[in-house]
Amino acid sequence: MKKTRHVILAATLALSLTFAVTGHAQDAPGSKDVACTMQYDPVCGVDGKTYSNDCVAGAAGVDVASRGMCATGESSCGETYDPVCGINGTTYINECFARLSGVQVAGLGECTAKGCPSVEDPVCGMNGRTYINRCEADAERVPIQRIGLCDVDNCPKVFAPVCADGVTYDNACNADREGVLAYTQGICNVRACPSIFVPVCGADALTYSNACQAERRGVRIDYAGVCDEQGRNCPREFAPVCGIDGVTYENECQIENAGVAKAYAGACVGD
């Protein structure tokens, strides 16, 4: 069977949420990708499957056989809207529908725009930005510096600029330290660089989030990767260790770069 495709989550002009649908009849010649609303008005498809509304059935390339849920020998899923995020990055109206679709639940709540669970389990990225969870950081391919919020008293020494009220901060962590809650990525009043994190070390011994950021500042690039003065270029592996500061770090390399002594191997108690 062909791999199931996902219907992209999209914002409507009315700012209503949209529902990304995983179709099980994508082999149908009329199937196509569309953005359907999350209105729950179930219909039964000719394939014997229940779809949350006409649009969802159409997106799966399935004709509607009747209004309402399909009759099944098993108990049907309830109509309660209690969204869950599947490991495929798709939001289902409740856990029952995810299970009927054969999809494992990644987390409670709707998927984020990056297809991640909306569960808050913050991590601090090497770019000095706090992400709501590991999945969000991984989606941007940003290595994790530490588990938990970025420490404003120990911000990563990296130039991944953000702009707020005409002031450019080296990174989001530095902006947070100044009490800035809203900002945009990039240097103020300068054409923004790509947001990808591919660090380089500048001649000024400062790590830049990518070559473009160094060039924007007129700094010559010495070599690729994090500057030696700021530690090693750590592998993207999860072998947690607990620091004496009570923070769990991704691996031995990350805790060394943070300049924190190791308390013991494994995640800190409570994490």
PDB file of C-alpha atoms in Angstrom:
ATOM      1  CA  MET A   1       0.000   0.000   0.000  1.00  0.00           C
ATOM      2  CA  LYS A   2       1.284   3.420  -0.811  1.00  0.00           C
ATOM      3  CA  LYS A   3       2.463   5.532   2.075  1.00  0.00           C
ATOM      4  CA  THR A   4      -0.303   7.660   3.541  1.00  0.00           C
ATOM      5  CA  ARG A   5      -0.021  11.305   2.713  1.00  0.00           C
ATOM      6  CA  HIS A   6      -0.999  14.049   5.080  1.00  0.00           C
ATOM      7  CA  VAL A   7      -3.260  17.007   4.480  1.00  0.00           C
ATOM      8  CA  ILE A   8      -1.406  20.144   5.532  1.00  0.00           C
ATOM      9  CA  LEU A   9      -2.568  22.180   8.503  1.00  0.00           C
ATOM     10  CA  ALA A  10      -3.419  25.646   7.185  1.00  0.00           C
ATOM     11  CA  ALA A  11      -4.835  28.826   8.678  1.00  0.00           C
ATOM     12  CA  THR A  12      -8.106  30.086   7.223  1.00  0.00           C
ATOM     13  CA  LEU A  13      -8.791  33.807   6.709  1.00  0.00           C
ATOM     14  CA  ALA A  14     -11.078  33.634   9.711  1.00  0.00           C
ATOM     15  CA  LEU A  15      -8.137  32.304  11.735  1.00  0.00           C
ATOM     16  CA  SER A  16     -10.046  29.094  12.240  1.00  0.00           C
ATOM     17  CA  LEU A  17      -8.015  25.955  12.862  1.00  0.00           C
ATOM     18  CA  THR A  18      -7.728  23.463  10.061  1.00  0.00           C
ATOM     19  CA  PHE A  19      -7.588  19.735  10.265  1.00  0.00           C
ATOM     20  CA  ALA A  20      -4.777  17.783   8.649  1.00  0.00           C
ATOM     21  CA  VAL A  21      -6.170  14.514   7.455  1.00  0.00           C
ATOM     22  CA  THR A  22      -4.528  11.199   6.825  1.00  0.00           C
ATOM     23  CA  GLY A  23      -6.420   9.453   4.071  1.00  0.00           C
ATOM     24  CA  HIS A  24      -6.529   5.694   3.694  1.00  0.00           C
ATOM     25  CA  ALA A  25      -7.789   5.779   0.135  1.00  0.00           C
ATOM     26  CA  GLN A  26      -5.037   7.896  -1.355  1.00  0.00           C
ATOM     27  CA  ASP A  27      -4.619   5.482  -4.218  1.00  0.00           C
ATOM     28  CA  ALA A  28      -7.911   6.726  -5.654  1.00  0.00           C
ATOM     29  CA  PRO A  29      -7.331   8.657  -8.888  1.00  0.00           C
ATOM     30  CA  GLY A  30      -9.308  11.653  -7.625  1.00  0.00           C
ATOM     31  CA  SER A  31      -7.361  12.074  -4.404  1.00  0.00           C
ATOM     32  CA  LYS A  32      -5.662  15.417  -3.802  1.00  0.00           C
ATOM     33  CA  ASP A  33      -4.252  17.597  -1.030  1.00  0.00           C
ATOM     34  CA  VAL A  34      -6.615  20.243   0.332  1.00  0.00           C
ATOM     35  CA  ALA A  35      -6.969  22.131   3.605  1.00  0.00           C
ATOM     36  CA  CYS A  36     -10.186  21.127   5.369  1.00  0.00           C
ATOM     37  CA  THR A  37     -11.748  22.838   8.356  1.00  0.00           C
ATOM     38  CA  MET A  38     -12.049  21.037  11.675  1.00  0.00           C
ATOM     39  CA  GLN A  39     -15.852  21.138  11.550  1.00  0.00           C
ATOM     40  CA  TYR A  40     -17.117  17.764  12.752  1.00  0.00           C
ATOM     41  CA  ASP A  41     -20.012  16.678  10.542  1.00  0.00           C
ATOM     42  CA  PRO A  42     -19.239  12.977   9.990  1.00  0.00           C
ATOM     43  CA  VAL A  43     -19.950  11.141   6.762  1.00  0.00           C
ATOM     44  CA  CYS A  44     -19.577   7.506   5.804  1.00  0.00           C
ATOM     45  CA  GLY A  45     -17.453   6.839   2.736  1.00  0.00           C
ATOM     46  CA  VAL A  46     -18.073   4.167   0.144  1.00  0.00           C
ATOM     47  CA  ASP A  47     -14.987   2.454   1.555  1.00  0.00           C
ATOM     48  CA  GLY A  48     -16.815   1.891   4.837  1.00  0.00           C
ATOM     49  CA  LYS A  49     -14.707   4.422   6.764  1.00  0.00           C
ATOM     50  CA  THR A  50     -15.996   7.409   8.732  1.00  0.00           C
ATOM     51  CA  TYR A  51     -14.629  10.853   7.790  1.00  0.00           C
ATOM     52  CA  SER A  52     -15.036  13.972   9.931  1.00  0.00           C
ATOM     53  CA  ASN A  53     -16.719  15.950   7.098  1.00  0.00           C
ATOM     54  CA  ASP A  54     -17.343  16.021   3.343  1.00  0.00           C
ATOM     55  CA  CYS A  55     -14.075  17.820   2.648  1.00  0.00           C
ATOM     56  CA  VAL A  56     -12.002  15.227   4.476  1.00  0.00           C
ATOM     57  CA  ALA A  57     -13.634  12.416   2.518  1.00  0.00           C
ATOM     58  CA  GLY A  58     -13.077  14.282  -0.740  1.00  0.00           C
ATOM     59  CA  ALA A  59      -9.437  14.907   0.142  1.00  0.00           C
ATOM     60  CA  ALA A  60      -9.026  11.154   0.558  1.00  0.00           C
ATOM     61  CA  GLY A  61     -10.569  10.624  -2.876  1.00  0.00           C
ATOM     62  CA  VAL A  62     -13.566   8.806  -1.403  1.00  0.00           C
ATOM     63  CA  ASP A  63     -17.234   9.355  -2.357  1.00  0.00           C
ATOM     64  CA  VAL A  64     -19.761   9.811   0.455  1.00  0.00           C
ATOM     65  CA  ALA A  65     -22.150   6.896   0.891  1.00  0.00           C
ATOM     66  CA  SER A  66     -24.271   8.425   3.658  1.00  0.00           C
ATOM     67  CA  ARG A  67     -24.405  11.141   6.299  1.00  0.00           C
ATOM     68  CA  GLY A  68     -23.242  10.278   9.795  1.00  0.00           C
ATOM     69  CA  MET A  69     -20.785   7.695  11.027  1.00  0.00           C
ATOM     70  CA  CYS A  70     -20.513   4.327   9.361  1.00  0.00           C
ATOM     71  CA  ALA A  71     -22.261   1.506  11.196  1.00  0.00           C
ATOM     72  CA  THR A  72     -19.728  -0.889  12.678  1.00  0.00           C
ATOM     73  CA  GLY A  73     -19.851  -4.016  14.729  1.00  0.00           C
ATOM     74  CA  GLU A  74     -17.531  -2.360  17.234  1.00  0.00           C
ATOM     75  CA  SER A  75     -18.272   0.646  19.384  1.00  0.00           C
ATOM     76  CA  SER A  76     -17.908   3.833  17.346  1.00  0.00           C
ATOM     77  CA  CYS A  77     -15.654   6.716  18.313  1.00  0.00           C
ATOM     78  CA  GLY A  78     -17.381   9.439  20.277  1.00  0.00           C
ATOM     79  CA  GLU A  79     -17.928  12.875  18.832  1.00  0.00           C
ATOM     80  CA  THR A  80     -16.128  14.655  21.678  1.00  0.00           C
ATOM     81  CA  TYR A  81     -13.386  16.957  20.422  1.00  0.00           C
ATOM     82  CA  ASP A  82     -10.349  15.992  22.488  1.00  0.00           C
ATOM     83  CA  PRO A  83      -7.512  16.338  19.941  1.00  0.00           C
ATOM     84  CA  VAL A  84      -4.359  14.262  19.887  1.00  0.00           C
ATOM     85  CA  CYS A  85      -1.248  14.524  17.737  1.00  0.00           C
ATOM     86  CA  GLY A  86      -0.194  11.398  15.860  1.00  0.00           C
ATOM     87  CA  ILE A  87       3.408  10.383  15.287  1.00  0.00           C
ATOM     88  CA  ASN A  88       2.738  11.168  11.630  1.00  0.00           C
ATOM     89  CA  GLY A  89       2.281  14.877  12.469  1.00  0.00           C
ATOM     90  CA  THR A  90      -1.489  14.725  11.945  1.00  0.00           C
ATOM     91  CA  THR A  91      -4.110  16.009  14.391  1.00  0.00           C
ATOM     92  CA  TYR A  92      -6.998  13.640  15.149  1.00  0.00           C
ATOM     93  CA  ILE A  93     -10.211  14.783  16.827  1.00  0.00           C
ATOM     94  CA  ASN A  94      -9.703  12.244  19.598  1.00  0.00           C
ATOM     95  CA  GLU A  95      -7.606   9.235  20.501  1.00  0.00           C
ATOM     96  CA  CYS A  96     -10.201   6.810  19.181  1.00  0.00           C
ATOM     97  CA  PHE A  97      -9.944   8.177  15.638  1.00  0.00           C
ATOM     98  CA  ALA A  98      -6.148   7.990  15.781  1.00  0.00           C
ATOM     99  CA  ARG A  99      -6.374   4.378  16.909  1.00  0.00           C
ATOM    100  CA  LEU A 100      -8.849   3.483  14.148  1.00  0.00           C
ATOM    101  CA  SER A 101      -6.419   5.038  11.674  1.00  0.00           C
ATOM    102  CA  GLY A 102      -3.673   2.794  12.983  1.00  0.00           C
ATOM    103  CA  VAL A 103      -1.607   5.765  14.152  1.00  0.00           C
ATOM    104  CA  GLN A 104       0.255   5.911  17.459  1.00  0.00           C
ATOM    105  CA  VAL A 105      -0.415   9.010  19.567  1.00  0.00           C
ATOM    106  CA  ALA A 106       2.663  11.217  20.060  1.00  0.00           C
ATOM    107  CA  GLY A 107       1.008  13.576  22.520  1.00  0.00           C
ATOM    108  CA  LEU A 108      -2.221  15.120  23.712  1.00  0.00           C
ATOM    109  CA  GLY A 109      -3.493  18.287  22.050  1.00  0.00           C
ATOM    110  CA  GLU A 110      -3.263  19.478  18.465  1.00  0.00           C
ATOM    111  CA  CYS A 111      -0.062  19.130  16.478  1.00  0.00           C
ATOM    112  CA  THR A 112       1.969  22.302  16.075  1.00  0.00           C
ATOM    113  CA  ALA A 113       2.627  23.851  12.662  1.00  0.00           C
ATOM    114  CA  LYS A 114       5.785  21.718  12.504  1.00  0.00           C
ATOM    115  CA  GLY A 115       3.779  18.549  13.120  1.00  0.00           C
ATOM    116  CA  CYS A 116       4.940  18.161  16.719  1.00  0.00           C
ATOM    117  CA  PRO A 117       2.863  17.458  19.841  1.00  0.00           C
ATOM    118  CA  SER A 118       1.898  20.657  21.666  1.00  0.00           C
ATOM    119  CA  VAL A 119       2.976  19.188  25.003  1.00  0.00           C
ATOM    120  CA  GLU A 120       5.202  21.629  26.890  1.00  0.00           C
ATOM    121  CA  ASP A 121       8.476  19.959  27.835  1.00  0.00           C
ATOM    122  CA  PRO A 122      10.900  22.839  27.136  1.00  0.00           C
ATOM    123  CA  VAL A 123      14.459  22.466  25.925  1.00  0.00           C
ATOM    124  CA  CYS A 124      17.129  25.088  25.236  1.00  0.00           C
ATOM    125  CA  GLY A 125      18.643  25.001  21.762  1.00  0.00           C
ATOM    126  CA  MET A 126      22.288  25.731  20.954  1.00  0.00           C
ATOM    127  CA  ASN A 127      21.001  28.861  19.219  1.00  0.00           C
ATOM    128  CA  GLY A 128      19.890  30.313  22.561  1.00  0.00           C
ATOM    129  CA  ARG A 129      16.204  29.769  21.921  1.00  0.00           C
ATOM    130  CA  THR A 130      13.802  27.875  24.151  1.00  0.00           C
ATOM    131  CA  TYR A 131      11.596  25.367  22.304  1.00  0.00           C
ATOM    132  CA  ILE A 132       8.376  23.959  23.755  1.00  0.00           C
ATOM    133  CA  ASN A 133       9.728  20.428  23.324  1.00  0.00           C
ATOM    134  CA  ARG A 134      12.489  18.368  21.729  1.00  0.00           C
ATOM    135  CA  CYS A 135      10.455  17.716  18.585  1.00  0.00           C
ATOM    136  CA  GLU A 136      10.224  21.455  17.815  1.00  0.00           C
ATOM    137  CA  ALA A 137      14.008  21.851  18.132  1.00  0.00           C
ATOM    138  CA  ASP A 138      14.638  18.757  16.001  1.00  0.00           C
ATOM    139  CA  ALA A 139      12.256  20.112  13.344  1.00  0.00           C
ATOM    140  CA  GLU A 140      14.644  23.063  12.923  1.00  0.00           C
ATOM    141  CA  ARG A 141      17.665  20.749  13.238  1.00  0.00           C
ATOM    142  CA  VAL A 142      18.941  22.677  16.245  1.00  0.00           C
ATOM    143  CA  PRO A 143      21.013  20.661  18.749  1.00  0.00           C
ATOM    144  CA  ILE A 144      19.815  20.885  22.334  1.00  0.00           C
ATOM    145  CA  GLN A 145      22.083  22.585  24.836  1.00  0.00           C
ATOM    146  CA  ARG A 146      20.114  21.594  27.911  1.00  0.00           C
ATOM    147  CA  ILE A 147      16.748  20.260  28.972  1.00  0.00           C
ATOM    148  CA  GLY A 148      14.484  22.974  30.350  1.00  0.00           C
ATOM    149  CA  LEU A 149      14.300  26.708  29.655  1.00  0.00           C
ATOM    150  CA  CYS A 150      17.439  28.504  28.520  1.00  0.00           C
ATOM    151  CA  ASP A 151      19.331  29.845  31.524  1.00  0.00           C
ATOM    152  CA  VAL A 152      19.439  33.641  31.123  1.00  0.00           C
ATOM    153  CA  ASP A 153      22.462  33.697  33.434  1.00  0.00           C
ATOM    154  CA  ASN A 154      24.330  31.289  31.156  1.00  0.00           C
ATOM    155  CA  CYS A 155      23.161  32.018  27.612  1.00  0.00           C
ATOM    156  CA  PRO A 156      24.873  30.158  24.754  1.00  0.00           C
ATOM    157  CA  LYS A 157      27.686  32.242  23.239  1.00  0.00           C
ATOM    158  CA  VAL A 158      26.268  32.184  19.750  1.00  0.00           C
ATOM    159  CA  PHE A 159      25.099  34.888  17.373  1.00  0.00           C
ATOM    160  CA  ALA A 160      21.586  33.912  16.270  1.00  0.00           C
ATOM    161  CA  PRO A 161      20.126  37.441  16.379  1.00  0.00           C
ATOM    162  CA  VAL A 162      16.637  38.564  17.242  1.00  0.00           C
ATOM    163  CA  CYS A 163      15.190  42.067  16.955  1.00  0.00           C
ATOM    164  CA  ALA A 164      12.856  43.887  19.356  1.00  0.00           C
ATOM    165  CA  ASP A 165      11.955  47.597  19.333  1.00  0.00           C
ATOM    166  CA  GLY A 166      14.876  48.410  17.048  1.00  0.00           C
ATOM    167  CA  VAL A 167      17.406  46.668  19.286  1.00  0.00           C
ATOM    168  CA  THR A 168      19.327  43.606  18.081  1.00  0.00           C
ATOM    169  CA  TYR A 169      20.171  40.932  20.655  1.00  0.00           C
ATOM    170  CA  ASP A 170      22.783  38.253  20.038  1.00  0.00           C
ATOM    171  CA  ASN A 171      20.186  35.541  20.586  1.00  0.00           C
ATOM    172  CA  ALA A 172      16.745  34.918  22.072  1.00  0.00           C
ATOM    173  CA  CYS A 173      18.225  34.009  25.464  1.00  0.00           C
ATOM    174  CA  ASN A 174      19.880  37.426  25.764  1.00  0.00           C
ATOM    175  CA  ALA A 175      16.590  39.078  24.838  1.00  0.00           C
ATOM    176  CA  ASP A 176      14.802  37.038  27.496  1.00  0.00           C
ATOM    177  CA  ARG A 177      17.366  38.192  30.051  1.00  0.00           C
ATOM    178  CA  GLU A 178      16.390  41.799  29.307  1.00  0.00           C
ATOM    179  CA  GLY A 179      12.734  40.969  29.806  1.00  0.00           C
ATOM    180  CA  VAL A 180      11.880  41.134  26.086  1.00  0.00           C
ATOM    181  CA  LEU A 181       8.888  38.904  25.379  1.00  0.00           C
ATOM    182  CA  ALA A 182       8.243  39.540  21.678  1.00  0.00           C
ATOM    183  CA  TYR A 183      10.842  39.674  18.947  1.00  0.00           C
ATOM    184  CA  THR A 184      11.532  38.695  15.361  1.00  0.00           C
ATOM    185  CA  GLN A 185      14.448  36.627  14.098  1.00  0.00           C
ATOM    186  CA  GLY A 186      17.320  38.434  12.438  1.00  0.00           C
ATOM    187  CA  ILE A 187      19.250  41.692  12.763  1.00  0.00           C
ATOM    188  CA  CYS A 188      17.072  44.804  12.993  1.00  0.00           C
ATOM    189  CA  ASN A 189      16.563  46.696   9.714  1.00  0.00           C
ATOM    190  CA  VAL A 190      18.628  44.188   7.739  1.00  0.00           C
ATOM    191  CA  ARG A 191      17.412  41.604   5.281  1.00  0.00           C
ATOM    192  CA  ALA A 192      16.960  38.409   7.260  1.00  0.00           C
ATOM    193  CA  CYS A 193      19.233  35.398   6.829  1.00  0.00           C
ATOM    194  CA  PRO A 194      17.885  31.850   6.551  1.00  0.00           C
ATOM    195  CA  SER A 195      16.905  30.506   9.972  1.00  0.00           C
ATOM    196  CA  ILE A 196      18.841  27.250   9.527  1.00  0.00           C
ATOM    197  CA  PHE A 197      21.361  26.361  12.223  1.00  0.00           C
ATOM    198  CA  VAL A 198      24.672  25.433  10.592  1.00  0.00           C
ATOM    199  CA  PRO A 199      27.195  27.041  12.977  1.00  0.00           C
ATOM    200  CA  VAL A 200      30.467  28.609  11.891  1.00  0.00           C
ATOM    201  CA  CYS A 201      33.252  30.200  13.909  1.00  0.00           C
ATOM    202  CA  GLY A 202      34.129  33.776  13.058  1.00  0.00           C
ATOM    203  CA  ALA A 203      37.531  35.461  13.194  1.00  0.00           C
ATOM    204  CA  ASP A 204      36.233  37.271  16.283  1.00  0.00           C
ATOM    205  CA  ALA A 205      36.012  33.886  18.091  1.00  0.00           C
ATOM    206  CA  LEU A 206      32.223  34.087  18.199  1.00  0.00           C
ATOM    207  CA  THR A 207      29.994  31.281  16.948  1.00  0.00           C
ATOM    208  CA  TYR A 208      27.439  32.324  14.326  1.00  0.00           C
ATOM    209  CA  SER A 209      24.284  30.340  13.631  1.00  0.00           C
ATOM    210  CA  ASN A 210      25.209  30.188   9.939  1.00  0.00           C
ATOM    211  CA  ALA A 211      27.573  31.754   7.408  1.00  0.00           C
ATOM    212  CA  CYS A 212      25.031  34.373   6.394  1.00  0.00           C
ATOM    213  CA  GLN A 213      24.904  35.808   9.923  1.00  0.00           C
ATOM    214  CA  ALA A 214      28.685  36.161  10.000  1.00  0.00           C
ATOM    215  CA  GLU A 215      28.685  37.860   6.602  1.00  0.00           C
ATOM    216  CA  ARG A 216      25.948  40.261   7.690  1.00  0.00           C
ATOM    217  CA  ARG A 217      28.294  41.453  10.435  1.00  0.00           C
ATOM    218  CA  GLY A 218      31.255  41.608   8.113  1.00  0.00           C
ATOM    219  CA  VAL A 219      33.099  38.901  10.040  1.00  0.00           C
ATOM    220  CA  ARG A 220      35.463  36.500   8.278  1.00  0.00           C
ATOM    221  CA  ILE A 221      34.697  32.820   8.837  1.00  0.00           C
ATOM    222  CA  ASP A 222      37.598  30.843  10.260  1.00  0.00           C
ATOM    223  CA  TYR A 223      36.055  27.390  10.129  1.00  0.00           C
ATOM    224  CA  ALA A 224      32.770  25.464  10.237  1.00  0.00           C
ATOM    225  CA  GLY A 225      31.283  24.468  13.559  1.00  0.00           C
ATOM    226  CA  VAL A 226      31.182  25.916  17.050  1.00  0.00           C
ATOM    227  CA  CYS A 227      34.266  27.932  18.056  1.00  0.00           C
ATOM    228  CA  ASP A 228      36.839  25.894  19.964  1.00  0.00           C
ATOM    229  CA  GLU A 229      36.746  28.417  22.819  1.00  0.00           C
ATOM    230  CA  GLN A 230      33.108  27.538  23.354  1.00  0.00           C
ATOM    231  CA  GLY A 231      33.630  23.799  23.484  1.00  0.00           C
ATOM    232  CA  ARG A 232      33.463  20.840  21.163  1.00  0.00           C
ATOM    233  CA  ASN A 233      31.009  20.318  18.332  1.00  0.00           C
ATOM    234  CA  CYS A 234      28.770  17.833  20.099  1.00  0.00           C
ATOM    235  CA  PRO A 235      27.126  14.845  18.418  1.00  0.00           C
ATOM    236  CA  ARG A 236      23.336  14.673  18.158  1.00  0.00           C
ATOM    237  CA  GLU A 237      23.012  11.778  20.582  1.00  0.00           C
ATOM    238  CA  PHE A 238      20.915  11.379  23.704  1.00  0.00           C
ATOM    239  CA  ALA A 239      22.979   9.915  26.537  1.00  0.00           C
ATOM    240  CA  PRO A 240      21.737  12.126  29.396  1.00  0.00           C
ATOM    241  CA  VAL A 241      23.813  13.205  32.356  1.00  0.00           C
ATOM    242  CA  CYS A 242      22.746  15.249  35.359  1.00  0.00           C
ATOM    243  CA  GLY A 243      24.733  18.357  36.286  1.00  0.00           C
ATOM    244  CA  ILE A 244      25.328  19.651  39.806  1.00  0.00           C
ATOM    245  CA  ASP A 245      23.026  22.503  38.813  1.00  0.00           C
ATOM    246  CA  GLY A 246      20.140  20.003  38.715  1.00  0.00           C
ATOM    247  CA  VAL A 247      19.815  20.253  34.935  1.00  0.00           C
ATOM    248  CA  THR A 248      19.786  17.272  32.566  1.00  0.00           C
ATOM    249  CA  TYR A 249      22.165  17.602  29.617  1.00  0.00           C
ATOM    250  CA  GLU A 250      21.956  15.658  26.356  1.00  0.00           C
ATOM    251  CA  ASN A 251      25.370  14.051  26.733  1.00  0.00           C
ATOM    252  CA  GLU A 252      28.834  14.412  28.264  1.00  0.00           C
ATOM    253  CA  CYS A 253      29.851  16.807  25.507  1.00  0.00           C
ATOM    254  CA  GLN A 254      26.995  19.200  26.200  1.00  0.00           C
ATOM    255  CA  ILE A 255      27.630  19.362  29.935  1.00  0.00           C
ATOM    256  CA  GLU A 256      31.324  20.036  29.300  1.00  0.00           C
ATOM    257  CA  ASN A 257      30.460  22.855  26.919  1.00  0.00           C
ATOM    258  CA  ALA A 258      28.149  24.347  29.540  1.00  0.00           C
ATOM    259  CA  GLY A 259      31.011  24.361  32.032  1.00  0.00           C
ATOM    260  CA  VAL A 260      28.965  22.412  34.588  1.00  0.00           C
ATOM    261  CA  ALA A 261      30.311  19.544  36.690  1.00  0.00           C
ATOM    262  CA  LYS A 262      28.535  16.194  36.335  1.00  0.00           C
ATOM    263  CA  ALA A 263      26.588  14.941  39.341  1.00  0.00           C
ATOM    264  CA  TYR A 264      25.795  11.509  37.932  1.00  0.00           C
ATOM    265  CA  ALA A 265      24.981   9.648  34.709  1.00  0.00           C
ATOM    266  CA  GLY A 266      21.380   9.651  33.545  1.00  0.00           C
ATOM    267  CA  ALA A 267      18.623  12.237  33.661  1.00  0.00           C
ATOM    268  CA  CYS A 268      18.244  14.254  36.829  1.00  0.00           C
ATOM    269  CA  VAL A 269      15.665  12.896  39.262  1.00  0.00           C
ATOM    270  CA  GLY A 270      12.319  14.434  38.404  1.00  0.00           C
ATOM    271  CA  ASP A 271      13.044  14.926  34.689  1.00  0.00           C
TER     272      ASP A 271
END
